[in-house]
mmCIF file of N, CA, C and O in Angstrom:
data_model
loop_
_atom_site.group_PDB
_atom_site.id
_atom_site.type_symbol
_atom_site.label_atom_id
_atom_site.label_comp_id
_atom_site.label_asym_id
_atom_site.label_seq_id
_atom_site.Cartn_x
_atom_site.Cartn_y
_atom_site.Cartn_z
ATOM 1 N N MET A 1416 1.739 -31.070 -53.537
ATOM 2 C CA MET A 1416 1.516 -30.032 -52.752
ATOM 3 C C MET A 1416 2.533 -29.785 -51.313
ATOM 4 O O MET A 1416 2.632 -30.335 -50.585
ATOM 5 N N THR A 1417 3.760 -29.200 -51.893
ATOM 6 C CA THR A 1417 4.685 -28.791 -51.033
ATOM 7 C C THR A 1417 4.907 -27.344 -50.324
ATOM 8 O O THR A 1417 4.226 -26.471 -51.011
ATOM 9 N N THR A 1418 4.711 -27.727 -49.069
ATOM 10 C CA THR A 1418 4.947 -25.695 -48.608
ATOM 11 C C THR A 1418 6.371 -25.323 -48.295
ATOM 12 O O THR A 1418 7.413 -26.578 -48.049
ATOM 13 N N ASN A 1419 6.847 -24.411 -48.273
ATOM 14 C CA ASN A 1419 8.097 -23.964 -48.113
ATOM 15 C C ASN A 1419 8.451 -23.812 -46.772
ATOM 16 O O ASN A 1419 9.512 -22.948 -46.291
ATOM 17 N N SER A 1420 7.500 -24.161 -45.780
ATOM 18 C CA SER A 1420 8.035 -23.359 -44.208
ATOM 19 C C SER A 1420 8.925 -24.784 -43.926
ATOM 20 O O SER A 1420 8.907 -25.980 -44.106
ATOM 21 N N PRO A 1421 9.833 -24.803 -42.875
ATOM 22 C CA PRO A 1421 11.198 -25.269 -42.313
ATOM 23 C C PRO A 1421 10.349 -26.236 -41.329
ATOM 24 O O PRO A 1421 9.746 -25.698 -40.260
ATOM 25 N N GLN A 1422 10.674 -27.337 -41.344
ATOM 26 C CA GLN A 1422 10.290 -28.477 -40.249
ATOM 27 C C GLN A 1422 11.188 -29.160 -39.517
ATOM 28 O O GLN A 1422 10.716 -30.049 -39.282
ATOM 29 N N GLY A 1423 12.257 -28.703 -39.810
ATOM 30 C CA GLY A 1423 13.491 -29.249 -39.203
ATOM 31 C C GLY A 1423 13.215 -29.226 -37.423
ATOM 32 O O GLY A 1423 12.724 -28.469 -36.981
ATOM 33 N N PHE A 1424 14.471 -30.139 -36.828
ATOM 34 C CA PHE A 1424 14.284 -30.179 -35.271
ATOM 35 C C PHE A 1424 14.584 -28.838 -34.528
ATOM 36 O O PHE A 1424 13.863 -28.459 -33.707
ATOM 37 N N GLY A 1425 15.480 -28.083 -35.545
ATOM 38 C CA GLY A 1425 16.202 -26.623 -34.587
ATOM 39 C C GLY A 1425 15.012 -25.850 -34.790
ATOM 40 O O GLY A 1425 14.816 -25.019 -33.850
ATOM 41 N N TYR A 1426 14.075 -25.767 -35.880
ATOM 42 C CA TYR A 1426 13.343 -25.106 -36.131
ATOM 43 C C TYR A 1426 11.919 -24.963 -34.889
ATOM 44 O O TYR A 1426 11.426 -23.958 -34.385
ATOM 45 N N ARG A 1427 11.681 -26.291 -34.946
ATOM 46 C CA ARG A 1427 10.806 -26.600 -33.880
ATOM 47 C C ARG A 1427 10.992 -26.118 -32.476
ATOM 48 O O ARG A 1427 10.368 -25.920 -31.268
ATOM 49 N N ALA A 1428 12.459 -26.514 -32.222
ATOM 50 C CA ALA A 1428 13.031 -26.642 -30.727
ATOM 51 C C ALA A 1428 13.274 -24.749 -30.558
ATOM 52 O O ALA A 1428 12.499 -24.388 -29.323
ATOM 53 N N ARG A 1429 13.599 -24.149 -31.255
ATOM 54 C CA ARG A 1429 13.442 -22.444 -31.364
ATOM 55 C C ARG A 1429 12.323 -22.129 -31.045
ATOM 56 O O ARG A 1429 11.796 -21.281 -30.251
ATOM 57 N N ARG A 1430 11.254 -22.522 -32.039
ATOM 58 C CA ARG A 1430 9.818 -22.377 -31.900
ATOM 59 C C ARG A 1430 8.913 -22.650 -30.420
ATOM 60 O O ARG A 1430 8.451 -21.842 -29.740
ATOM 61 N N THR A 1431 9.586 -23.855 -29.878
ATOM 62 C CA THR A 1431 9.219 -24.291 -28.636
ATOM 63 C C THR A 1431 9.539 -23.457 -27.372
ATOM 64 O O THR A 1431 8.812 -23.144 -26.351
ATOM 65 N N PHE A 1432 10.958 -23.248 -27.537
ATOM 66 C CA PHE A 1432 11.477 -22.386 -26.636
ATOM 67 C C PHE A 1432 11.357 -20.940 -26.526
ATOM 68 O O PHE A 1432 10.690 -20.494 -25.388
ATOM 69 N N THR A 1433 10.740 -20.358 -27.624
ATOM 70 C CA THR A 1433 9.895 -19.183 -27.705
ATOM 71 C C THR A 1433 8.698 -19.281 -27.130
ATOM 72 O O THR A 1433 8.681 -18.300 -26.334
ATOM 73 N N ARG A 1434 7.917 -20.032 -27.080
ATOM 74 C CA ARG A 1434 6.564 -20.439 -26.918
ATOM 75 C C ARG A 1434 6.775 -20.357 -25.420
ATOM 76 O O ARG A 1434 5.896 -19.713 -24.411
ATOM 77 N N LEU A 1435 7.750 -21.180 -24.524
ATOM 78 C CA LEU A 1435 7.923 -21.329 -23.372
ATOM 79 C C LEU A 1435 8.411 -19.824 -22.925
ATOM 80 O O LEU A 1435 7.749 -19.919 -21.571
ATOM 81 N N LEU A 1436 9.242 -19.344 -23.486
ATOM 82 C CA LEU A 1436 9.557 -18.028 -22.916
ATOM 83 C C LEU A 1436 8.764 -17.070 -22.590
ATOM 84 O O LEU A 1436 8.366 -16.400 -21.527
ATOM 85 N N VAL A 1437 7.769 -17.179 -23.805
ATOM 86 C CA VAL A 1437 6.830 -16.113 -23.977
ATOM 87 C C VAL A 1437 5.624 -16.598 -22.525
ATOM 88 O O VAL A 1437 4.954 -15.620 -21.580
ATOM 89 N N PHE A 1438 5.800 -17.906 -22.523
ATOM 90 C CA PHE A 1438 4.598 -18.179 -21.062
ATOM 91 C C PHE A 1438 5.202 -17.787 -19.848
ATOM 92 O O PHE A 1438 4.322 -17.359 -18.862
ATOM 93 N N LEU A 1439 6.204 -17.919 -19.752
ATOM 94 C CA LEU A 1439 6.782 -17.836 -18.694
ATOM 95 C C LEU A 1439 7.129 -16.294 -17.865
ATOM 96 O O LEU A 1439 6.675 -16.002 -16.964
ATOM 97 N N VAL A 1440 7.199 -15.500 -19.050
ATOM 98 C CA VAL A 1440 7.064 -14.016 -19.070
ATOM 99 C C VAL A 1440 5.408 -13.859 -18.528
ATOM 100 O O VAL A 1440 5.407 -12.687 -17.444
ATOM 101 N N ILE A 1441 4.964 -14.179 -19.538
ATOM 102 C CA ILE A 1441 3.490 -13.699 -18.831
ATOM 103 C C ILE A 1441 2.765 -14.019 -17.778
ATOM 104 O O ILE A 1441 2.477 -13.414 -16.513
ATOM 105 N N LEU A 1442 3.395 -15.357 -17.057
ATOM 106 C CA LEU A 1442 3.368 -15.833 -15.981
ATOM 107 C C LEU A 1442 4.042 -15.171 -14.877
ATOM 108 O O LEU A 1442 3.218 -14.817 -13.688
ATOM 109 N N GLY A 1443 5.186 -14.590 -14.978
ATOM 110 C CA GLY A 1443 5.658 -13.783 -14.118
ATOM 111 C C GLY A 1443 5.011 -12.342 -13.966
ATOM 112 O O GLY A 1443 5.019 -11.887 -12.807
ATOM 113 N N LEU A 1444 4.747 -11.963 -15.129
ATOM 114 C CA LEU A 1444 3.864 -10.983 -14.910
ATOM 115 C C LEU A 1444 2.467 -10.697 -14.017
ATOM 116 O O LEU A 1444 2.460 -9.992 -13.525
ATOM 117 N N GLY A 1445 1.697 -11.841 -14.219
ATOM 118 C CA GLY A 1445 0.884 -12.085 -13.694
ATOM 119 C C GLY A 1445 1.090 -11.843 -12.213
ATOM 120 O O GLY A 1445 0.217 -11.903 -11.316
ATOM 121 N N GLY A 1446 2.001 -12.710 -11.726
ATOM 122 C CA GLY A 1446 2.558 -13.204 -10.201
ATOM 123 C C GLY A 1446 3.020 -11.602 -9.941
ATOM 124 O O GLY A 1446 2.798 -11.339 -8.200
ATOM 125 N N GLY A 1447 3.592 -10.699 -10.339
ATOM 126 C CA GLY A 1447 4.193 -9.550 -10.071
ATOM 127 C C GLY A 1447 2.752 -8.834 -9.891
ATOM 128 O O GLY A 1447 2.665 -7.864 -9.038
ATOM 129 N N VAL A 1448 1.669 -8.493 -10.795
ATOM 130 C CA VAL A 1448 0.419 -8.175 -10.619
ATOM 131 C C VAL A 1448 -0.371 -8.119 -9.059
ATOM 132 O O VAL A 1448 -0.870 -7.766 -8.165
ATOM 133 N N VAL A 1449 -0.421 -9.912 -8.865
ATOM 134 C CA VAL A 1449 -0.891 -10.346 -7.635
ATOM 135 C C VAL A 1449 -0.301 -9.817 -6.544
ATOM 136 O O VAL A 1449 -0.697 -9.587 -5.590
ATOM 137 N N PHE A 1450 1.235 -9.924 -6.680
ATOM 138 C CA PHE A 1450 1.888 -9.086 -5.598
ATOM 139 C C PHE A 1450 1.727 -7.656 -5.189
ATOM 140 O O PHE A 1450 1.695 -7.544 -4.331
ATOM 141 N N LEU A 1451 1.816 -6.989 -6.154
ATOM 142 C CA LEU A 1451 1.503 -5.703 -6.103
ATOM 143 C C LEU A 1451 -0.137 -5.149 -5.444
ATOM 144 O O LEU A 1451 -0.039 -4.429 -4.687
ATOM 145 N N LEU A 1452 -0.682 -6.116 -6.185
ATOM 146 C CA LEU A 1452 -2.129 -6.078 -5.400
ATOM 147 C C LEU A 1452 -2.330 -6.252 -4.080
ATOM 148 O O LEU A 1452 -3.069 -5.503 -2.884
ATOM 149 N N GLY A 1453 -1.663 -7.227 -3.563
ATOM 150 C CA GLY A 1453 -1.377 -7.451 -2.041
ATOM 151 C C GLY A 1453 -0.748 -6.499 -1.381
ATOM 152 O O GLY A 1453 -1.329 -6.254 -0.324
ATOM 153 N N GLN A 1454 0.359 -5.843 -1.773
ATOM 154 C CA GLN A 1454 0.812 -4.567 -1.223
ATOM 155 C C GLN A 1454 0.015 -3.418 -1.117
ATOM 156 O O GLN A 1454 0.043 -2.683 -0.012
ATOM 157 N N LEU A 1455 -1.011 -3.359 -2.037
ATOM 158 C CA LEU A 1455 -1.951 -2.328 -2.174
ATOM 159 C C LEU A 1455 -3.076 -2.653 -0.993
ATOM 160 O O LEU A 1455 -3.260 -1.544 0.024
ATOM 161 N N ASN A 1456 -3.336 -3.864 -1.052
ATOM 162 C CA ASN A 1456 -4.460 -4.059 0.066
ATOM 163 C C ASN A 1456 -3.907 -4.268 1.520
ATOM 164 O O ASN A 1456 -4.509 -3.764 2.361
ATOM 165 N N SER A 1457 -2.594 -4.168 1.476
ATOM 166 C CA SER A 1457 -1.981 -4.302 3.013
ATOM 167 C C SER A 1457 -1.914 -2.992 3.667
ATOM 168 O O SER A 1457 -1.898 -2.881 4.829
ATOM 169 N N ARG A 1458 -2.099 -1.876 2.793
ATOM 170 C CA ARG A 1458 -2.296 -0.625 3.381
ATOM 171 C C ARG A 1458 -3.445 0.235 3.673
ATOM 172 O O ARG A 1458 -3.627 1.246 3.853
ATOM 173 N N THR A 1459 -4.157 -0.901 3.078
ATOM 174 C CA THR A 1459 -5.782 -0.497 3.273
ATOM 175 C C THR A 1459 -6.619 -0.621 4.926
ATOM 176 O O THR A 1459 -6.021 -1.675 5.365
ATOM 177 N N PHE A 1460 -7.384 0.069 5.293
ATOM 178 C CA PHE A 1460 -8.327 -0.032 6.455
ATOM 179 C C PHE A 1460 -9.840 0.117 6.133
ATOM 180 O O PHE A 1460 -9.805 0.923 5.207
ATOM 181 N N THR A 1461 -10.725 -0.897 6.564
ATOM 182 C CA THR A 1461 -11.876 -0.547 6.463
ATOM 183 C C THR A 1461 -12.807 -0.682 7.747
ATOM 184 O O THR A 1461 -12.291 -1.216 8.465
ATOM 185 N N LEU A 1462 -13.963 -0.191 7.454
ATOM 186 C CA LEU A 1462 -14.798 0.112 8.871
ATOM 187 C C LEU A 1462 -16.141 -0.948 8.530
ATOM 188 O O LEU A 1462 -16.700 -0.607 7.435
ATOM 189 N N VAL A 1463 -16.383 -1.677 9.412
ATOM 190 C CA VAL A 1463 -17.311 -2.546 9.104
ATOM 191 C C VAL A 1463 -18.134 -3.005 10.684
ATOM 192 O O VAL A 1463 -17.621 -2.701 11.893
ATOM 193 N N THR A 1464 -19.380 -3.231 10.885
ATOM 194 C CA THR A 1464 -20.019 -3.380 11.966
ATOM 195 C C THR A 1464 -20.084 -4.835 12.172
ATOM 196 O O THR A 1464 -20.446 -5.576 11.131
ATOM 197 N N GLU A 1465 -19.914 -5.136 13.243
ATOM 198 C CA GLU A 1465 -19.754 -6.792 13.730
ATOM 199 C C GLU A 1465 -20.581 -7.029 15.113
ATOM 200 O O GLU A 1465 -20.115 -6.312 15.960
ATOM 201 N N ASN A 1466 -21.799 -7.358 15.220
ATOM 202 C CA ASN A 1466 -22.337 -7.791 16.536
ATOM 203 C C ASN A 1466 -22.941 -6.600 17.267
ATOM 204 O O ASN A 1466 -22.848 -6.267 18.396
ATOM 205 N N GLY A 1467 -23.184 -5.311 16.168
ATOM 206 C CA GLY A 1467 -23.745 -4.140 16.794
ATOM 207 C C GLY A 1467 -22.370 -3.122 16.984
ATOM 208 O O GLY A 1467 -22.240 -2.088 17.711
ATOM 209 N N GLU A 1468 -20.802 -3.585 16.899
ATOM 210 C CA GLU A 1468 -20.021 -2.907 17.050
ATOM 211 C C GLU A 1468 -18.922 -2.193 15.855
ATOM 212 O O GLU A 1468 -19.114 -3.198 15.034
ATOM 213 N N LEU A 1469 -18.629 -1.271 15.888
ATOM 214 C CA LEU A 1469 -17.662 -0.792 15.055
ATOM 215 C C LEU A 1469 -16.285 -1.173 15.037
ATOM 216 O O LEU A 1469 -15.883 -1.261 16.019
ATOM 217 N N VAL A 1470 -15.880 -2.031 14.003
ATOM 218 C CA VAL A 1470 -14.485 -2.906 14.403
ATOM 219 C C VAL A 1470 -13.793 -2.160 12.755
ATOM 220 O O VAL A 1470 -14.170 -2.072 11.872
ATOM 221 N N VAL A 1471 -12.547 -2.125 13.044
ATOM 222 C CA VAL A 1471 -11.889 -1.617 12.108
ATOM 223 C C VAL A 1471 -10.721 -2.900 11.638
ATOM 224 O O VAL A 1471 -10.295 -3.562 12.465
ATOM 225 N N MET A 1472 -10.761 -2.739 9.932
ATOM 226 C CA MET A 1472 -10.256 -4.020 9.648
ATOM 227 C C MET A 1472 -9.140 -3.724 8.987
ATOM 228 O O MET A 1472 -9.240 -2.810 8.187
ATOM 229 N N LYS A 1473 -7.735 -4.378 9.020
ATOM 230 C CA LYS A 1473 -6.650 -3.900 8.015
ATOM 231 C C LYS A 1473 -6.669 -5.182 7.101
ATOM 232 O O LYS A 1473 -6.467 -6.027 7.081
ATOM 233 N N GLY A 1474 -6.418 -4.443 6.011
ATOM 234 C CA GLY A 1474 -5.915 -5.612 5.059
ATOM 235 C C GLY A 1474 -4.732 -6.687 5.125
ATOM 236 O O GLY A 1474 -3.673 -6.053 5.772
ATOM 237 N N ARG A 1475 -4.751 -7.478 4.254
ATOM 238 C CA ARG A 1475 -3.678 -8.683 4.623
ATOM 239 C C ARG A 1475 -2.889 -8.514 3.047
ATOM 240 O O ARG A 1475 -3.087 -7.538 2.047
ATOM 241 N N ALA A 1476 -1.658 -9.029 3.092
ATOM 242 C CA ALA A 1476 -0.766 -9.064 1.868
ATOM 243 C C ALA A 1476 -1.179 -10.053 0.905
ATOM 244 O O ALA A 1476 -0.686 -9.869 0.153
ATOM 245 N N LEU A 1477 -2.266 -10.270 1.205
ATOM 246 C CA LEU A 1477 -3.045 -11.071 0.288
ATOM 247 C C LEU A 1477 -4.475 -10.444 -0.539
ATOM 248 O O LEU A 1477 -4.985 -9.707 0.211
ATOM 249 N N PRO A 1478 -4.667 -10.720 -1.519
ATOM 250 C CA PRO A 1478 -5.855 -9.682 -2.172
ATOM 251 C C PRO A 1478 -7.027 -10.406 -1.590
ATOM 252 O O PRO A 1478 -7.948 -10.471 -2.450
ATOM 253 N N ALA A 1479 -7.496 -11.013 -0.775
ATOM 254 C CA ALA A 1479 -8.456 -11.506 -0.433
ATOM 255 C C ALA A 1479 -9.453 -10.739 0.995
ATOM 256 O O ALA A 1479 -10.427 -10.564 1.088
ATOM 257 N N THR A 1480 -8.754 -11.223 2.010
ATOM 258 C CA THR A 1480 -9.630 -10.797 3.235
ATOM 259 C C THR A 1480 -8.642 -10.031 4.150
ATOM 260 O O THR A 1480 -7.708 -9.301 3.783
ATOM 261 N N SER A 1481 -9.702 -9.804 5.480
ATOM 262 C CA SER A 1481 -8.863 -8.624 6.300
ATOM 263 C C SER A 1481 -9.172 -9.108 7.509
ATOM 264 O O SER A 1481 -10.199 -9.228 8.305
ATOM 265 N N PRO A 1482 -8.104 -9.063 8.531
ATOM 266 C CA PRO A 1482 -7.922 -9.486 9.989
ATOM 267 C C PRO A 1482 -8.508 -8.000 10.746
ATOM 268 O O PRO A 1482 -8.695 -6.781 10.397
ATOM 269 N N THR A 1483 -8.759 -8.422 11.717
ATOM 270 C CA THR A 1483 -9.866 -7.256 12.734
ATOM 271 C C THR A 1483 -8.287 -6.440 13.428
ATOM 272 O O THR A 1483 -7.383 -7.606 13.850
ATOM 273 N N LEU A 1484 -8.591 -5.138 13.595
ATOM 274 C CA LEU A 1484 -7.252 -4.906 13.768
ATOM 275 C C LEU A 1484 -7.406 -4.137 15.702
ATOM 276 O O LEU A 1484 -8.536 -3.720 15.884
ATOM 277 N N SER A 1485 -6.979 -4.672 16.228
ATOM 278 C CA SER A 1485 -7.307 -4.466 17.690
ATOM 279 C C SER A 1485 -6.044 -3.706 18.601
ATOM 280 O O SER A 1485 -5.251 -4.534 19.142
ATOM 281 N N PRO A 1486 -5.816 -2.392 18.584
ATOM 282 C CA PRO A 1486 -4.918 -1.912 19.086
ATOM 283 C C PRO A 1486 -4.859 -2.085 20.563
ATOM 284 O O PRO A 1486 -5.996 -2.137 20.947
ATOM 285 N N THR A 1487 -3.851 -1.798 21.062
ATOM 286 C CA THR A 1487 -3.666 -1.875 22.678
ATOM 287 C C THR A 1487 -4.397 -0.432 23.187
ATOM 288 O O THR A 1487 -3.693 0.740 22.636
ATOM 289 N N LEU A 1488 -4.474 -0.303 24.155
ATOM 290 C CA LEU A 1488 -4.729 0.966 24.986
ATOM 291 C C LEU A 1488 -3.651 1.650 25.087
ATOM 292 O O LEU A 1488 -3.634 3.167 24.910
ATOM 293 N N SER A 1489 -2.631 1.606 25.351
ATOM 294 C CA SER A 1489 -1.162 2.248 25.529
ATOM 295 C C SER A 1489 -1.023 3.002 24.043
ATOM 296 O O SER A 1489 -0.206 4.098 23.993
ATOM 297 N N ALA A 1490 -1.369 2.249 23.042
ATOM 298 C CA ALA A 1490 -1.211 2.803 21.859
ATOM 299 C C ALA A 1490 -2.096 4.046 21.428
ATOM 300 O O ALA A 1490 -1.678 4.683 20.657
ATOM 301 N N MET A 1491 -3.273 3.956 21.672
ATOM 302 C CA MET A 1491 -4.157 4.927 21.664
ATOM 303 C C MET A 1491 -4.018 6.254 22.700
ATOM 304 O O MET A 1491 -4.806 7.415 22.570
ATOM 305 N N THR A 1492 -3.606 5.760 23.888
ATOM 306 C CA THR A 1492 -3.368 6.839 24.779
ATOM 307 C C THR A 1492 -2.522 8.327 24.426
ATOM 308 O O THR A 1492 -3.132 9.422 25.047
ATOM 309 N N PRO A 1493 -1.523 8.142 23.467
ATOM 310 C CA PRO A 1493 -1.207 9.722 23.590
ATOM 311 C C PRO A 1493 -1.777 10.785 22.815
ATOM 312 O O PRO A 1493 -1.582 11.620 23.031
ATOM 313 N N GLY A 1494 -2.580 9.868 21.709
ATOM 314 C CA GLY A 1494 -3.666 10.834 21.046
ATOM 315 C C GLY A 1494 -4.691 11.330 21.779
ATOM 316 O O GLY A 1494 -5.064 12.646 21.715
ATOM 317 N N LEU A 1495 -4.847 10.904 23.107
ATOM 318 C CA LEU A 1495 -6.076 11.275 23.822
ATOM 319 C C LEU A 1495 -5.344 12.103 24.928
ATOM 320 O O LEU A 1495 -6.139 13.138 25.239
ATOM 321 N N ARG A 1496 -4.286 12.157 25.194
ATOM 322 C CA ARG A 1496 -3.874 12.867 26.105
ATOM 323 C C ARG A 1496 -3.564 14.334 25.599
ATOM 324 O O ARG A 1496 -3.753 15.412 25.877
ATOM 325 N N GLY A 1497 -2.848 14.620 24.040
ATOM 326 C CA GLY A 1497 -2.857 15.797 23.684
ATOM 327 C C GLY A 1497 -4.386 16.486 23.099
ATOM 328 O O GLY A 1497 -4.054 17.554 22.789
ATOM 329 N N SER A 1498 -5.101 15.968 23.163
ATOM 330 C CA SER A 1498 -6.427 16.435 22.887
ATOM 331 C C SER A 1498 -7.355 17.440 23.773
ATOM 332 O O SER A 1498 -8.103 17.971 23.501
ATOM 333 N N SER A 1499 -6.894 16.972 24.722
ATOM 334 C CA SER A 1499 -7.367 18.221 26.041
ATOM 335 C C SER A 1499 -6.875 19.410 26.112
ATOM 336 O O SER A 1499 -5.854 19.444 26.495
ATOM 337 N N SER A 1500 -7.978 20.272 26.378
ATOM 338 C CA SER A 1500 -7.397 21.493 26.199
ATOM 339 C C SER A 1500 -8.212 22.184 27.088
ATOM 340 O O SER A 1500 -9.451 22.185 26.938
ATOM 341 N N GLY A 1501 -7.647 23.172 27.918
ATOM 342 C CA GLY A 1501 -8.155 23.470 29.449
ATOM 343 C C GLY A 1501 -9.077 25.061 29.067
ATOM 344 O O GLY A 1501 -10.070 25.491 28.701
#
């Protein structure tokens, strides 16, 4: 029983190269998805309560955690000055 499939070195090398190329493309696409999820997460803000206080958390460039956002008082005062009307 003989089969007609080519089993030469060139055929096996081409098949191996094609599989490696497909693997690298899939790995690159997965890395791109993780990068884009990180970009999306870095633009998000959430409100949580910690020790009875309301805290604003800013998303990180990694799709995992969020650091506490602590703005300075000078950054908040321009909005406070314009809101008072006589």
